Short mmCIF file of C-alpha atoms in Angstrom, two decimals:
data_model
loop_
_atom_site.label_atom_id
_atom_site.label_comp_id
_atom_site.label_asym_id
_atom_site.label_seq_id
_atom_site.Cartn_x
_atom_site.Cartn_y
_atom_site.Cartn_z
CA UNK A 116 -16.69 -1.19 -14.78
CA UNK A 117 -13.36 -1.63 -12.93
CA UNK A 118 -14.71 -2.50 -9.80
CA UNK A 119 -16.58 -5.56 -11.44
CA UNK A 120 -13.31 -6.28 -13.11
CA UNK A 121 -11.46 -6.09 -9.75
CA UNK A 122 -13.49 -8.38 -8.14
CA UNK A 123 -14.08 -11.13 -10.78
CA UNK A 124 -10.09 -10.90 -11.01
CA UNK A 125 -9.46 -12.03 -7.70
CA UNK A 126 -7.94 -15.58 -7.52
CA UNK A 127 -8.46 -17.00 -3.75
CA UNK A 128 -4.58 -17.40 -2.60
CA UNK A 129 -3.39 -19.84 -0.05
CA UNK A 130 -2.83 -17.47 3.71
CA UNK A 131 0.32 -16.92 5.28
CA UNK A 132 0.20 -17.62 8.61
CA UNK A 133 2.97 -16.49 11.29
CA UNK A 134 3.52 -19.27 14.15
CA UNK A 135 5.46 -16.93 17.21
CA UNK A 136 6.04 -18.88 20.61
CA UNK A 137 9.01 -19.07 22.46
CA UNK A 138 8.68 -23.10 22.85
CA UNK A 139 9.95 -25.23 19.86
CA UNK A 140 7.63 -27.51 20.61
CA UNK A 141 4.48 -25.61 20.10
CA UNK A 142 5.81 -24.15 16.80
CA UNK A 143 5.96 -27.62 15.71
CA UNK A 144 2.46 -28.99 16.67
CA UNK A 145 0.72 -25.92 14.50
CA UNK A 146 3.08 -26.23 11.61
CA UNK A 147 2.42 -29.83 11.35
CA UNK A 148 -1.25 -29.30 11.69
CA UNK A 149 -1.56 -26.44 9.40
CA UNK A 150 1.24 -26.60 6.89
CA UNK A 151 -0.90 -28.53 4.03
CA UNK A 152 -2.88 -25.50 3.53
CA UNK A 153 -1.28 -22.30 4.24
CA UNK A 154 2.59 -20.96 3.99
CA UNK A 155 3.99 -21.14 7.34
CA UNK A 156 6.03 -18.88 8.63
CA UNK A 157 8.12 -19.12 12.29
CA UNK A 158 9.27 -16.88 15.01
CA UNK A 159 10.48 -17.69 18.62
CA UNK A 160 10.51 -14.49 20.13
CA UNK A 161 8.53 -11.27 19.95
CA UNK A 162 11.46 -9.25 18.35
CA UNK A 163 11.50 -11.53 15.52
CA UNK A 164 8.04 -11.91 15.42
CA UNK A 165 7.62 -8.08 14.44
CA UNK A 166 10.43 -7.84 11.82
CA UNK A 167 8.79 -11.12 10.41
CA UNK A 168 5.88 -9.16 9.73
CA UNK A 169 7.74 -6.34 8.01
CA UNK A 170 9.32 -8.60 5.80
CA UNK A 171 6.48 -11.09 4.96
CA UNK A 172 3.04 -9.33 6.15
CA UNK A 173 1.20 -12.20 7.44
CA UNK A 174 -2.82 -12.47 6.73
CA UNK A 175 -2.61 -14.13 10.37
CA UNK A 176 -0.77 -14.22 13.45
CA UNK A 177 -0.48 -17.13 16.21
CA UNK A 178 0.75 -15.26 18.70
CA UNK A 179 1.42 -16.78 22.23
CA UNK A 180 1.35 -14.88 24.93
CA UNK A 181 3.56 -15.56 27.38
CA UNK A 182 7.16 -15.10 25.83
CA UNK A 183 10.27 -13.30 27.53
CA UNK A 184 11.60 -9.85 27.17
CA UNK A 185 9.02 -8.85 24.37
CA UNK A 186 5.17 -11.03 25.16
CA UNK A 187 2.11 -11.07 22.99
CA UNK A 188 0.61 -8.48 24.40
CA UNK A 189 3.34 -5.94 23.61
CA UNK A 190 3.83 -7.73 19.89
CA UNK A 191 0.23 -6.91 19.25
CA UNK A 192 0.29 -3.59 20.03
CA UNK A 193 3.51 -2.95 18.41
CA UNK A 194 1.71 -4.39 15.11
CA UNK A 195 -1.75 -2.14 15.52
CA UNK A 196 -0.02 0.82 15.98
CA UNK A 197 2.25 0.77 12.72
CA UNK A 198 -0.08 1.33 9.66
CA UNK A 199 2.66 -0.90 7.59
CA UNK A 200 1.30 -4.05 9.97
CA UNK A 201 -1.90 -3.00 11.55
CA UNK A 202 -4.43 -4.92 9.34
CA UNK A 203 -2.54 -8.18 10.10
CA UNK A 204 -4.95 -10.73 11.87
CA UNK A 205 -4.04 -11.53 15.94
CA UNK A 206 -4.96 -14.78 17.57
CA UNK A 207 -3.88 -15.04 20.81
CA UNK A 208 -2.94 -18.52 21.97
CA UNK A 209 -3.25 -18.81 25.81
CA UNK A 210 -2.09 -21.95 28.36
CA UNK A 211 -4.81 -21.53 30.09
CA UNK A 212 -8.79 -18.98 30.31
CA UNK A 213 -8.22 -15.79 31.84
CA UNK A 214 -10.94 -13.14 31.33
CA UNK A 215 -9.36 -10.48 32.07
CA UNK A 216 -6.39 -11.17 29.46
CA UNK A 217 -8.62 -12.09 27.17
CA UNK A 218 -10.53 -8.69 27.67
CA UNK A 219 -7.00 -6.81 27.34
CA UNK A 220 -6.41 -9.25 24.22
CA UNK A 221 -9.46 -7.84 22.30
CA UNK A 222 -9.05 -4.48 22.96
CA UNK A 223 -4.94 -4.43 22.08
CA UNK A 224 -7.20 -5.38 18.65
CA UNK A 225 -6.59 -9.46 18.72
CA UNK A 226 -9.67 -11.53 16.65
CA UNK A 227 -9.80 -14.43 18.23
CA UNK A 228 -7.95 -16.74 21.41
CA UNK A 229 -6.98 -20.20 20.65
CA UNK A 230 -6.51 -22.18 24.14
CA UNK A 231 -3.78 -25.24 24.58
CA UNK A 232 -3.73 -28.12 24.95
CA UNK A 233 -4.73 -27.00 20.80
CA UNK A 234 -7.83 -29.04 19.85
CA UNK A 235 -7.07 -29.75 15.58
CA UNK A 236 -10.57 -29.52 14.79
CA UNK A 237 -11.48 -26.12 16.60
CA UNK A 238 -8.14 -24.64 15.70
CA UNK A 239 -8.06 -25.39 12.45
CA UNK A 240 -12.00 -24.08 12.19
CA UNK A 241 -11.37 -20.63 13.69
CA UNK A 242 -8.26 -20.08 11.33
CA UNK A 243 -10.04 -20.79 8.70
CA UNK A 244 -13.00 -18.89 9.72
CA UNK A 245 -10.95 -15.82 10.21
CA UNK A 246 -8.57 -15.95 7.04
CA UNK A 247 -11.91 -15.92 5.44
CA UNK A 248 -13.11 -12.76 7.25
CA UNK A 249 -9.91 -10.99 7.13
CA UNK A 250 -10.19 -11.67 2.75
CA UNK A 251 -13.21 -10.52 2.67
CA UNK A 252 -12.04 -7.34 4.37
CA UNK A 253 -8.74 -6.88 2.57
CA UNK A 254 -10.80 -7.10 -1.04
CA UNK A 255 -13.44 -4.31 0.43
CA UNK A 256 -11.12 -2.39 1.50
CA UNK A 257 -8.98 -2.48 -1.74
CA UNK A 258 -12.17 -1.80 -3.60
CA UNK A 259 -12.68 1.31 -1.17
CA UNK A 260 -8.91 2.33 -2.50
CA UNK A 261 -9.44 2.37 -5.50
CA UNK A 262 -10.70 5.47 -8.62
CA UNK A 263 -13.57 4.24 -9.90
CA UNK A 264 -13.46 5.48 -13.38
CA UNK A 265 -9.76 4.79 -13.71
CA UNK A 266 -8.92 2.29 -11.81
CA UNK A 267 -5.77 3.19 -10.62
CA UNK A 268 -5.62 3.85 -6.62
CA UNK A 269 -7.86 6.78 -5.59
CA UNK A 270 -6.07 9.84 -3.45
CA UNK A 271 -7.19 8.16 -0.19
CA UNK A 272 -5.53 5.40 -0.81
CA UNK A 273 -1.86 7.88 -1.77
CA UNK A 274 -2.98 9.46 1.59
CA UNK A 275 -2.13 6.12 3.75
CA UNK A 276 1.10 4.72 1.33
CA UNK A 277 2.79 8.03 1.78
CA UNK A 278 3.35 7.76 5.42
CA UNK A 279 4.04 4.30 5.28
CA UNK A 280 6.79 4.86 2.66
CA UNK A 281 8.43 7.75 4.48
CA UNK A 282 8.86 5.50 7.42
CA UNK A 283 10.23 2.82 5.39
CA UNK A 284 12.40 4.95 3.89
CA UNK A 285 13.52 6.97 7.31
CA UNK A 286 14.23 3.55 8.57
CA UNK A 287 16.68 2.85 5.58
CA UNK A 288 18.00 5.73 5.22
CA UNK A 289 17.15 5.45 1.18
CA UNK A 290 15.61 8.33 -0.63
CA UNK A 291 12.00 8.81 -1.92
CA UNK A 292 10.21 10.37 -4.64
CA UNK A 293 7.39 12.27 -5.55
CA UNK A 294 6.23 12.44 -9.29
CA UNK A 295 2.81 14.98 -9.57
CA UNK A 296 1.16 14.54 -13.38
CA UNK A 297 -1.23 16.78 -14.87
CA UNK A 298 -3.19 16.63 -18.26
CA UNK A 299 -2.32 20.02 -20.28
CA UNK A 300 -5.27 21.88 -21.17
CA UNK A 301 -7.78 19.21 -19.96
CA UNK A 302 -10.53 21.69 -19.74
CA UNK A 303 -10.55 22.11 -23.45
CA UNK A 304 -10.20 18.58 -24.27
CA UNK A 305 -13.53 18.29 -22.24
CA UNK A 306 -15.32 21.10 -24.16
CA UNK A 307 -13.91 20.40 -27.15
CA UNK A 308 -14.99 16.53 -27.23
CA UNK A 309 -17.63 15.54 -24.29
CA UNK A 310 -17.06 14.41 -20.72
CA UNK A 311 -17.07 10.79 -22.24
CA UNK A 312 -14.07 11.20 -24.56
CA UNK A 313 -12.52 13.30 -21.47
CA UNK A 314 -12.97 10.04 -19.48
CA UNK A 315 -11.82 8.37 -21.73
CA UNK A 316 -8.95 10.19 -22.40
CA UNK A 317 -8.20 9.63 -18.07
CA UNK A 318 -8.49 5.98 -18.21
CA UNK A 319 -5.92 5.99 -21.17
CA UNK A 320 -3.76 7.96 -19.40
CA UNK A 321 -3.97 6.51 -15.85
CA UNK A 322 -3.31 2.93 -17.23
CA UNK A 323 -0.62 4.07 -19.31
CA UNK A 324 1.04 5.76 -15.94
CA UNK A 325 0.01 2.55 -14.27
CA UNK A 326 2.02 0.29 -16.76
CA UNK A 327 5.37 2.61 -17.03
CA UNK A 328 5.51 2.66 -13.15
CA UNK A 329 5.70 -1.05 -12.59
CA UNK A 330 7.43 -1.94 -9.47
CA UNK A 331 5.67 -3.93 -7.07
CA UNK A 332 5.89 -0.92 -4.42
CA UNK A 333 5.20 1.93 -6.26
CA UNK A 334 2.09 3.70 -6.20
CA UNK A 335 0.33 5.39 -8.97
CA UNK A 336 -2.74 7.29 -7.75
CA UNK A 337 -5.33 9.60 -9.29
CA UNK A 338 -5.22 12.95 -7.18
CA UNK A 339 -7.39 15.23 -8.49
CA UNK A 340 -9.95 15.45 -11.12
CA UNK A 341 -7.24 15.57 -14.11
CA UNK A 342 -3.83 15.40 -12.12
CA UNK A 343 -1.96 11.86 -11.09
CA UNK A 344 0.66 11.05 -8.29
CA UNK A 345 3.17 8.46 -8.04
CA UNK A 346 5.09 7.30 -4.70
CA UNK A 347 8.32 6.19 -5.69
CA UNK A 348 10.28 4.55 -2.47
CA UNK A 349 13.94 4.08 -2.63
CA UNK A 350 14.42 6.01 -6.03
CA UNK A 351 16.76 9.22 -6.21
CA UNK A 352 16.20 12.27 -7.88
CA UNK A 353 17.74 10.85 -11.38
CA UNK A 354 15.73 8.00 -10.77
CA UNK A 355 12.50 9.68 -10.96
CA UNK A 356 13.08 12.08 -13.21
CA UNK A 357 13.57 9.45 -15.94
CA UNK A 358 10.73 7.57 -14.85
CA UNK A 359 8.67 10.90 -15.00
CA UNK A 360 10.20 11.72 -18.86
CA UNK A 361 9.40 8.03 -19.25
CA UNK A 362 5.57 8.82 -18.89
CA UNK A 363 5.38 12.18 -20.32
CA UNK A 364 6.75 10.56 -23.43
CA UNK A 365 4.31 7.28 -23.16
CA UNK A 366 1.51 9.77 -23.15
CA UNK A 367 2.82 11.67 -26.39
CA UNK A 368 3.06 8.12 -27.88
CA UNK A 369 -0.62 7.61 -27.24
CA UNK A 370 -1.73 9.67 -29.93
CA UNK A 371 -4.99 11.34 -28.14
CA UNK A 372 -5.85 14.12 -30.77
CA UNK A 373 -6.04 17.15 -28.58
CA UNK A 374 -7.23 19.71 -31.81
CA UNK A 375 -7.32 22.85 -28.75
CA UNK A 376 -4.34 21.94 -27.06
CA UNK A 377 -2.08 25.13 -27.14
CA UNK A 378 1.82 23.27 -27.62
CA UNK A 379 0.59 19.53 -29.04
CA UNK A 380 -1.70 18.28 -31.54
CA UNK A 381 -1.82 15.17 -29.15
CA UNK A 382 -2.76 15.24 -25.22
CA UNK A 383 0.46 15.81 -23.25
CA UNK A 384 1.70 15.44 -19.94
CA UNK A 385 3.43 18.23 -17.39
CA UNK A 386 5.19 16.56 -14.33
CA UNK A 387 6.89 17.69 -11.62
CA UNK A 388 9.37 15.87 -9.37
CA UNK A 389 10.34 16.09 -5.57
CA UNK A 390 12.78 13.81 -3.56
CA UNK A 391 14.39 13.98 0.27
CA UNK A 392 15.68 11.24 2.29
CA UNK A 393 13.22 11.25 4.90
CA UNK A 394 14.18 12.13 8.29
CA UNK A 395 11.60 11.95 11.85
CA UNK A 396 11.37 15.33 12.84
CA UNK A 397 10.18 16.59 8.91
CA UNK A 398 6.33 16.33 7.96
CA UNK A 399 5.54 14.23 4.08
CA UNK A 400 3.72 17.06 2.78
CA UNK A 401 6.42 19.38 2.47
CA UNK A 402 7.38 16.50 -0.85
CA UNK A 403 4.01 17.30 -2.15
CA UNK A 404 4.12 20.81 -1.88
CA UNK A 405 8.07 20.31 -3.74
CA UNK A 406 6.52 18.40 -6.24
CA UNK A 407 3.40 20.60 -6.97
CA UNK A 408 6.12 23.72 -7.09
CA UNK A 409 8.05 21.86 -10.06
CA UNK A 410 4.50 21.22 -11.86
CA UNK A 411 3.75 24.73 -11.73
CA UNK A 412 7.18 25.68 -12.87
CA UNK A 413 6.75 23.18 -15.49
CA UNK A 414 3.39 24.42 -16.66
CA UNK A 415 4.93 27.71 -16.38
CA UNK A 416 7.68 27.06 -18.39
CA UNK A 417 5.47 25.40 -21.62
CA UNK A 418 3.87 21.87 -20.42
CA UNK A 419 4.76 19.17 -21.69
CA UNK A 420 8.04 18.77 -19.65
CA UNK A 421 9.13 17.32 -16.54
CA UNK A 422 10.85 19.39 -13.73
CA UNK A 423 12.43 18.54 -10.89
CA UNK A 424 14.30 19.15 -7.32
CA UNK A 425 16.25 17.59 -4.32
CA UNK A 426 15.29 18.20 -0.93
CA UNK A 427 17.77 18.69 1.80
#
């Protein structure tokens, strides 16, 4: 059901394209010839080039190859071995054929070598043909990301944002959070009603999570078979707290008649909440294992409540 929703929800968006070369000149003669159909966006060294992709995350690099201090070859392994910028597209424009860099351009993980002088036609053909490929691949692989009976992001996909986030937030020096949800006394609402009203119930309660945690780069995940997890980057201790109260109330406000429930008449909500301002030398699990600590205190303490803790 959500997958088919997923899918005929996608609306084709124009590609962002990232033009790097040193020369002015070649930047100029791509953005002319491409700039009617994609957003263009400009780098002239291989520094810049990298941050750029931070900041904007491409669907496609132009990356030339020979550049001072920093050349294509270093930019494109720089960019495959970051998980924030690996799935970005390479094509390698050359001056000239040389098998053997063209050999070391493939296996740095580069799609595709465009050769100057640039030929319109052929260029503009094996961009296209590649922004196609690489769509194709980013909506599988979002549909391989996802819960299929919630439609929320599946654990996998929490599993590869975590990391990501703790880097990001390392690099910043800004704190991140941990919220870990779980349905009180889902077991009983199962045998009490069916498995269908119990699925039910999860879709309810995952797209209820989903709409209270709205920022763009939040995560809300489906962990386990009745338990949810949120990645909140840049958000303090207060900050996720509240957003955690924020849900456990949103669930009470649902109404879900929950006749075996031991504290609630209605299905309720026990969180627990973890956050550290991530530093190299500490692993990302030791926020999960916070977080799951504060649930159990919280389940332990009567459900329906959100605890939580600061890291050092």
């Amino acid at each position: 059901m959500f997958i088919d929703e997923y899918i005929s929800g996608v609306a084709p968006a124009k590609g962002k394209i990232l033009l790097v070369d040193d020369q002015v000149v070649n930047i100029k003669i791509l953005h002319q010839l491409l700039q009617d159909d994609y957003d263009i966006y400009m780098a002239r060294d291989g520094h810049q080039a990298i941050d750029m992709c931070k900041k904007v995350n491409p669907d496609l690099v132009l990356l030339d190859i020979e550049m001072p201090i920093l050349n294509g070859f270093d930019v494109c392994a720089h960019l495959k071995s970051d998980p924030a910028t690996k799935e970005i597209a390479v094509i390698f424009i050359s001056g000239h054929f040389d098998e053997d860099k063209e050999v070391k351009g493939f296996n740095l993980g580069a799609v595709d070598f465009i050769h100057k002088p640039i030929n319109p036609i052929i260029t503009k053909a094996r961009i296209r043909n590649q922004l196609t490929l690489k769509s194709q691949s980013d909506l599988l692989r979002s549909i391989a990301l996802l819960d299929g009976l919630t439609g929320v992001a599946n654990r996998r996909k929490f599993e590869q944002t975590l990391p990501v986030s703790w880097l990001q937030c390392c690099r910043e020096q800004q704190p991140l959070t941990i919220i870990l949800l779980d349905i009180d006394f889902f077991k009983l609402f199962n045998d009490t009603y069916g498995h269908t009203e119990g699925d039910a119930c999860l879709r309810k309660v995952a797209q209820t999570i989903q709409d209270t945690v709205n920022r763009p780069y939040d995560l809300v995940a489906r962990y386990g078979g009745e338990e949810f997890i949120c990645v909140l980057p840049n958000t303090d201790l207060t900050g996720g707290t509240y957003v955690a109260q924020q849900i456990v109330d949103s669930i009470i406000a649902l109404k879900i008649t929950h006749e075996k429930s031991h504290i609630s008449d209605y299905v309720t909500l026990s969180a627990g909440v973890a956050t550290i301002v991530p530093v190299r030398n500490k692993d990302d699990k030791i926020l999960i294992e916070a977080a799951d600590k504060q649930l159990y205190l919280s389940k332990e303490r009567g459900r329906n409540r959100v605890l939580g803790v600061q890291l050092p």
